[in-house]
């Protein structure tokens, strides 16, 4: 790509985010974040994000619940022992994680071909615990959908047993809803727990997919 073409492409991207050719927000003289997804996440965050910042690789394992493959005799969903679901831990007493295949109960998979029902047999919490660099800025996002009307889920992130709420999110059962934000790893935080907590439902409810927890580079 020529320098002229590159300059035009950057100018076009900046205009889409109300930036001028210098990468400065029109009318405010504040630096713009060129990554539109990251810019949305930063809107309600106290964090300052660099103009050139980008979202890195997802730190979560099996973030789309694509394994194990749903192949139960019950049809388009399976309740797997938690040990068979890579990456994820459950707070459920029976240690089961329920994964749905695309189209089960007429619900499409928004990404890939599978997603999880948070409340498999009881109100549940699904989590992963990671070792992250202290002070690291992280981007988080997930897709949420109610199963039976409007349902609520809370995202908590922080040291195990001392996670901080990142918000309570309510979603209807008519579509998948996207939520995102930023989290700064504590200076004295050798382990960080990422937890999706059911606040509604009992033996069913709260559909989740495409969970992301990635460094901002």
mmCIF file of C-alpha atoms in Angstrom:
data_model
loop_
_atom_site.group_PDB
_atom_site.id
_atom_site.type_symbol
_atom_site.label_atom_id
_atom_site.label_comp_id
_atom_site.label_asym_id
_atom_site.label_seq_id
_atom_site.Cartn_x
_atom_site.Cartn_y
_atom_site.Cartn_z
ATOM 1 C CA UNK A 1 0.000 0.000 0.000
ATOM 2 C CA UNK A 2 1.354 3.425 -0.911
ATOM 3 C CA UNK A 3 1.933 6.076 1.740
ATOM 4 C CA UNK A 4 -0.881 8.113 0.217
ATOM 5 C CA UNK A 5 -3.291 5.174 0.348
ATOM 6 C CA UNK A 6 -2.268 4.366 3.918
ATOM 7 C CA UNK A 7 -2.814 7.969 4.993
ATOM 8 C CA UNK A 8 -6.271 7.952 3.396
ATOM 9 C CA UNK A 9 -7.184 4.668 5.122
ATOM 10 C CA UNK A 10 -6.135 6.024 8.509
ATOM 11 C CA UNK A 11 -8.014 9.253 7.838
ATOM 12 C CA UNK A 12 -11.174 7.287 6.973
ATOM 13 C CA UNK A 13 -10.868 5.163 10.124
ATOM 14 C CA UNK A 14 -10.420 8.280 12.235
ATOM 15 C CA UNK A 15 -13.461 9.963 10.717
ATOM 16 C CA UNK A 16 -15.558 6.938 11.662
ATOM 17 C CA UNK A 17 -14.532 7.564 15.266
ATOM 18 C CA UNK A 18 -14.905 11.374 15.014
ATOM 19 C CA UNK A 19 -11.135 11.832 14.843
ATOM 20 C CA UNK A 20 -9.146 14.185 12.688
ATOM 21 C CA UNK A 21 -6.102 13.060 10.620
ATOM 22 C CA UNK A 22 -3.816 13.530 13.627
ATOM 23 C CA UNK A 23 -5.742 10.894 15.600
ATOM 24 C CA UNK A 24 -7.257 13.541 17.833
ATOM 25 C CA UNK A 25 -10.915 13.651 18.825
ATOM 26 C CA UNK A 26 -12.692 16.389 16.933
ATOM 27 C CA UNK A 27 -13.716 19.243 19.233
ATOM 28 C CA UNK A 28 -12.010 17.927 22.372
ATOM 29 C CA UNK A 29 -8.311 17.642 21.454
ATOM 30 C CA UNK A 30 -8.220 14.280 23.243
ATOM 31 C CA UNK A 31 -6.442 11.291 21.721
ATOM 32 C CA UNK A 32 -8.706 8.848 19.917
ATOM 33 C CA UNK A 33 -8.581 5.065 20.276
ATOM 34 C CA UNK A 34 -8.288 3.701 16.761
ATOM 35 C CA UNK A 35 -9.715 0.260 17.655
ATOM 36 C CA UNK A 36 -13.487 0.827 17.608
ATOM 37 C CA UNK A 37 -14.210 -2.167 19.860
ATOM 38 C CA UNK A 38 -11.709 -0.966 22.434
ATOM 39 C CA UNK A 39 -13.050 2.574 22.189
ATOM 40 C CA UNK A 40 -16.538 1.354 23.163
ATOM 41 C CA UNK A 41 -15.121 -0.573 26.129
ATOM 42 C CA UNK A 42 -13.293 2.530 27.333
ATOM 43 C CA UNK A 43 -16.336 4.821 27.281
ATOM 44 C CA UNK A 44 -17.448 4.096 30.863
ATOM 45 C CA UNK A 45 -13.992 3.222 32.201
ATOM 46 C CA UNK A 46 -11.669 5.467 34.223
ATOM 47 C CA UNK A 47 -8.748 3.929 32.325
ATOM 48 C CA UNK A 48 -6.847 5.961 29.748
ATOM 49 C CA UNK A 49 -6.293 3.935 26.586
ATOM 50 C CA UNK A 50 -3.537 4.715 24.113
ATOM 51 C CA UNK A 51 -4.466 5.801 20.606
ATOM 52 C CA UNK A 52 -2.494 2.858 19.204
ATOM 53 C CA UNK A 53 -3.790 0.261 21.675
ATOM 54 C CA UNK A 54 -5.080 -3.051 20.375
ATOM 55 C CA UNK A 55 -6.782 -6.066 21.951
ATOM 56 C CA UNK A 56 -4.379 -8.998 22.296
ATOM 57 C CA UNK A 57 -4.965 -12.744 22.352
ATOM 58 C CA UNK A 58 -7.744 -14.105 24.547
ATOM 59 C CA UNK A 59 -6.377 -15.514 27.814
ATOM 60 C CA UNK A 60 -9.431 -17.706 28.444
ATOM 61 C CA UNK A 61 -9.429 -21.376 27.483
ATOM 62 C CA UNK A 62 -12.390 -22.746 25.518
ATOM 63 C CA UNK A 63 -13.907 -19.265 25.492
ATOM 64 C CA UNK A 64 -16.684 -20.219 23.069
ATOM 65 C CA UNK A 65 -17.581 -23.542 24.726
ATOM 66 C CA UNK A 66 -16.845 -25.416 21.498
ATOM 67 C CA UNK A 67 -15.429 -28.426 23.369
ATOM 68 C CA UNK A 68 -16.424 -31.036 24.168
ATOM 69 C CA UNK A 69 -18.671 -31.507 21.158
ATOM 70 C CA UNK A 70 -22.380 -31.931 21.896
ATOM 71 C CA UNK A 71 -23.277 -35.468 20.871
ATOM 72 C CA UNK A 72 -25.659 -36.690 23.565
ATOM 73 C CA UNK A 73 -28.655 -38.925 22.899
ATOM 74 C CA UNK A 74 -30.736 -36.086 24.378
ATOM 75 C CA UNK A 75 -30.274 -34.151 21.137
ATOM 76 C CA UNK A 76 -28.849 -30.651 20.880
ATOM 77 C CA UNK A 77 -27.487 -30.233 24.398
ATOM 78 C CA UNK A 78 -25.379 -32.153 26.914
ATOM 79 C CA UNK A 79 -24.615 -31.847 30.609
ATOM 80 C CA UNK A 80 -20.904 -32.594 30.925
ATOM 81 C CA UNK A 81 -18.897 -33.287 34.081
ATOM 82 C CA UNK A 82 -16.931 -30.089 34.704
ATOM 83 C CA UNK A 83 -13.653 -31.942 34.328
ATOM 84 C CA UNK A 84 -14.488 -32.581 30.672
ATOM 85 C CA UNK A 85 -15.035 -28.894 29.856
ATOM 86 C CA UNK A 86 -11.598 -27.403 29.268
ATOM 87 C CA UNK A 87 -10.781 -24.249 31.190
ATOM 88 C CA UNK A 88 -13.994 -23.712 33.118
ATOM 89 C CA UNK A 89 -14.914 -24.354 36.749
ATOM 90 C CA UNK A 90 -18.472 -24.434 38.083
ATOM 91 C CA UNK A 91 -19.872 -23.664 41.527
ATOM 92 C CA UNK A 92 -22.702 -26.172 41.010
ATOM 93 C CA UNK A 93 -22.963 -28.895 43.634
ATOM 94 C CA UNK A 94 -23.322 -31.578 40.955
ATOM 95 C CA UNK A 95 -20.324 -30.215 38.993
ATOM 96 C CA UNK A 96 -22.137 -30.285 35.651
ATOM 97 C CA UNK A 97 -21.817 -27.758 32.815
ATOM 98 C CA UNK A 98 -24.568 -27.687 30.199
ATOM 99 C CA UNK A 99 -23.555 -26.898 26.619
ATOM 100 C CA UNK A 100 -26.050 -26.277 23.818
ATOM 101 C CA UNK A 101 -25.611 -26.779 20.101
ATOM 102 C CA UNK A 102 -26.715 -24.230 17.533
ATOM 103 C CA UNK A 103 -30.501 -24.250 17.129
ATOM 104 C CA UNK A 104 -31.425 -25.928 20.408
ATOM 105 C CA UNK A 105 -34.792 -24.501 21.487
ATOM 106 C CA UNK A 106 -34.550 -22.295 18.376
ATOM 107 C CA UNK A 107 -31.592 -20.365 19.806
ATOM 108 C CA UNK A 108 -28.825 -19.741 17.250
ATOM 109 C CA UNK A 109 -25.183 -19.924 18.274
ATOM 110 C CA UNK A 110 -23.872 -16.377 17.778
ATOM 111 C CA UNK A 111 -20.261 -17.540 17.349
ATOM 112 C CA UNK A 112 -19.163 -21.026 16.349
ATOM 113 C CA UNK A 113 -21.684 -23.811 16.860
ATOM 114 C CA UNK A 114 -21.992 -24.131 20.659
ATOM 115 C CA UNK A 115 -22.664 -22.023 23.751
ATOM 116 C CA UNK A 116 -23.287 -22.594 27.455
ATOM 117 C CA UNK A 117 -26.313 -22.400 29.714
ATOM 118 C CA UNK A 118 -24.991 -20.935 32.946
ATOM 119 C CA UNK A 119 -27.733 -22.441 35.119
ATOM 120 C CA UNK A 120 -27.499 -26.129 34.253
ATOM 121 C CA UNK A 121 -29.286 -27.570 37.302
ATOM 122 C CA UNK A 122 -29.011 -24.668 39.752
ATOM 123 C CA UNK A 123 -28.035 -20.991 39.856
ATOM 124 C CA UNK A 124 -24.377 -21.218 38.960
ATOM 125 C CA UNK A 125 -21.046 -19.457 38.561
ATOM 126 C CA UNK A 126 -18.622 -20.312 35.766
ATOM 127 C CA UNK A 127 -15.051 -19.135 36.204
ATOM 128 C CA UNK A 128 -11.414 -19.360 35.210
ATOM 129 C CA UNK A 129 -8.384 -18.372 37.294
ATOM 130 C CA UNK A 130 -5.392 -16.900 35.474
ATOM 131 C CA UNK A 131 -1.862 -15.736 36.246
ATOM 132 C CA UNK A 132 -1.552 -12.245 34.726
ATOM 133 C CA UNK A 133 1.105 -9.566 34.917
ATOM 134 C CA UNK A 134 0.465 -7.111 37.781
ATOM 135 C CA UNK A 135 -0.788 -3.768 36.515
ATOM 136 C CA UNK A 136 -1.819 -5.194 33.154
ATOM 137 C CA UNK A 137 -4.826 -3.567 31.484
ATOM 138 C CA UNK A 138 -7.308 -6.203 30.295
ATOM 139 C CA UNK A 139 -10.274 -6.055 27.933
ATOM 140 C CA UNK A 140 -13.316 -8.181 28.709
ATOM 141 C CA UNK A 141 -16.469 -8.992 26.771
ATOM 142 C CA UNK A 142 -19.169 -11.640 26.517
ATOM 143 C CA UNK A 143 -22.500 -12.372 24.858
ATOM 144 C CA UNK A 144 -25.561 -12.956 27.044
ATOM 145 C CA UNK A 145 -29.135 -14.006 26.308
ATOM 146 C CA UNK A 146 -32.045 -14.854 28.566
ATOM 147 C CA UNK A 147 -33.675 -18.245 28.185
ATOM 148 C CA UNK A 148 -36.986 -17.461 29.878
ATOM 149 C CA UNK A 149 -37.567 -13.744 29.517
ATOM 150 C CA UNK A 150 -35.184 -11.168 30.973
ATOM 151 C CA UNK A 151 -32.376 -12.763 32.991
ATOM 152 C CA UNK A 152 -29.449 -11.272 34.899
ATOM 153 C CA UNK A 153 -25.784 -12.143 35.156
ATOM 154 C CA UNK A 154 -22.937 -10.437 37.030
ATOM 155 C CA UNK A 155 -19.296 -10.330 35.954
ATOM 156 C CA UNK A 156 -16.779 -10.398 38.790
ATOM 157 C CA UNK A 157 -13.020 -10.105 38.287
ATOM 158 C CA UNK A 158 -10.196 -10.001 40.822
ATOM 159 C CA UNK A 159 -8.180 -12.078 43.287
ATOM 160 C CA UNK A 160 -9.904 -15.387 44.083
ATOM 161 C CA UNK A 161 -12.520 -14.922 46.833
ATOM 162 C CA UNK A 162 -12.184 -11.120 46.547
ATOM 163 C CA UNK A 163 -13.446 -10.418 43.050
ATOM 164 C CA UNK A 164 -14.913 -7.004 42.269
ATOM 165 C CA UNK A 165 -18.158 -6.597 40.362
ATOM 166 C CA UNK A 166 -17.726 -5.273 36.836
ATOM 167 C CA UNK A 167 -21.485 -4.833 36.477
ATOM 168 C CA UNK A 168 -24.848 -6.578 36.475
ATOM 169 C CA UNK A 169 -26.239 -7.223 33.000
ATOM 170 C CA UNK A 170 -29.860 -7.948 32.054
ATOM 171 C CA UNK A 171 -30.759 -9.524 28.723
ATOM 172 C CA UNK A 172 -34.035 -10.581 27.159
ATOM 173 C CA UNK A 173 -34.628 -13.872 25.369
ATOM 174 C CA UNK A 174 -35.152 -12.295 21.932
ATOM 175 C CA UNK A 175 -31.496 -11.807 20.931
ATOM 176 C CA UNK A 176 -27.867 -12.034 22.019
ATOM 177 C CA UNK A 177 -26.617 -8.920 23.830
ATOM 178 C CA UNK A 178 -22.964 -7.834 23.915
ATOM 179 C CA UNK A 179 -21.213 -6.391 26.987
ATOM 180 C CA UNK A 180 -17.633 -5.180 27.332
ATOM 181 C CA UNK A 181 -15.275 -3.186 29.509
ATOM 182 C CA UNK A 182 -11.762 -2.852 30.935
ATOM 183 C CA UNK A 183 -10.066 -4.232 34.043
ATOM 184 C CA UNK A 184 -6.687 -3.348 35.553
ATOM 185 C CA UNK A 185 -4.872 -6.243 37.279
ATOM 186 C CA UNK A 186 -3.857 -5.263 40.803
ATOM 187 C CA UNK A 187 -0.200 -4.667 41.672
ATOM 188 C CA UNK A 188 -0.447 -7.413 44.293
ATOM 189 C CA UNK A 189 -2.617 -9.873 42.385
ATOM 190 C CA UNK A 190 -0.724 -13.086 41.513
ATOM 191 C CA UNK A 191 -3.968 -14.789 40.458
ATOM 192 C CA UNK A 192 -7.004 -13.232 38.786
ATOM 193 C CA UNK A 193 -10.393 -14.915 38.760
ATOM 194 C CA UNK A 194 -12.837 -14.206 35.930
ATOM 195 C CA UNK A 195 -16.330 -15.244 37.036
ATOM 196 C CA UNK A 196 -19.773 -15.100 35.430
ATOM 197 C CA UNK A 197 -22.376 -15.289 38.185
ATOM 198 C CA UNK A 198 -26.070 -16.066 37.721
ATOM 199 C CA UNK A 199 -28.407 -13.628 39.473
ATOM 200 C CA UNK A 200 -31.626 -15.118 38.123
ATOM 201 C CA UNK A 201 -32.921 -18.506 37.162
ATOM 202 C CA UNK A 202 -32.583 -21.737 39.083
ATOM 203 C CA UNK A 203 -32.504 -24.978 37.122
ATOM 204 C CA UNK A 204 -32.285 -23.201 33.766
ATOM 205 C CA UNK A 205 -31.373 -19.839 32.302
ATOM 206 C CA UNK A 206 -28.614 -17.381 31.323
ATOM 207 C CA UNK A 207 -27.093 -18.344 27.973
ATOM 208 C CA UNK A 208 -23.462 -17.271 27.454
ATOM 209 C CA UNK A 209 -21.054 -17.308 24.502
ATOM 210 C CA UNK A 210 -17.886 -15.734 23.068
ATOM 211 C CA UNK A 211 -16.258 -14.775 26.365
ATOM 212 C CA UNK A 212 -13.082 -12.681 26.023
ATOM 213 C CA UNK A 213 -10.465 -11.627 28.587
ATOM 214 C CA UNK A 214 -7.463 -10.270 26.736
ATOM 215 C CA UNK A 215 -4.576 -7.867 27.329
ATOM 216 C CA UNK A 216 -4.648 -4.377 25.870
ATOM 217 C CA UNK A 217 -1.367 -4.018 23.993
#
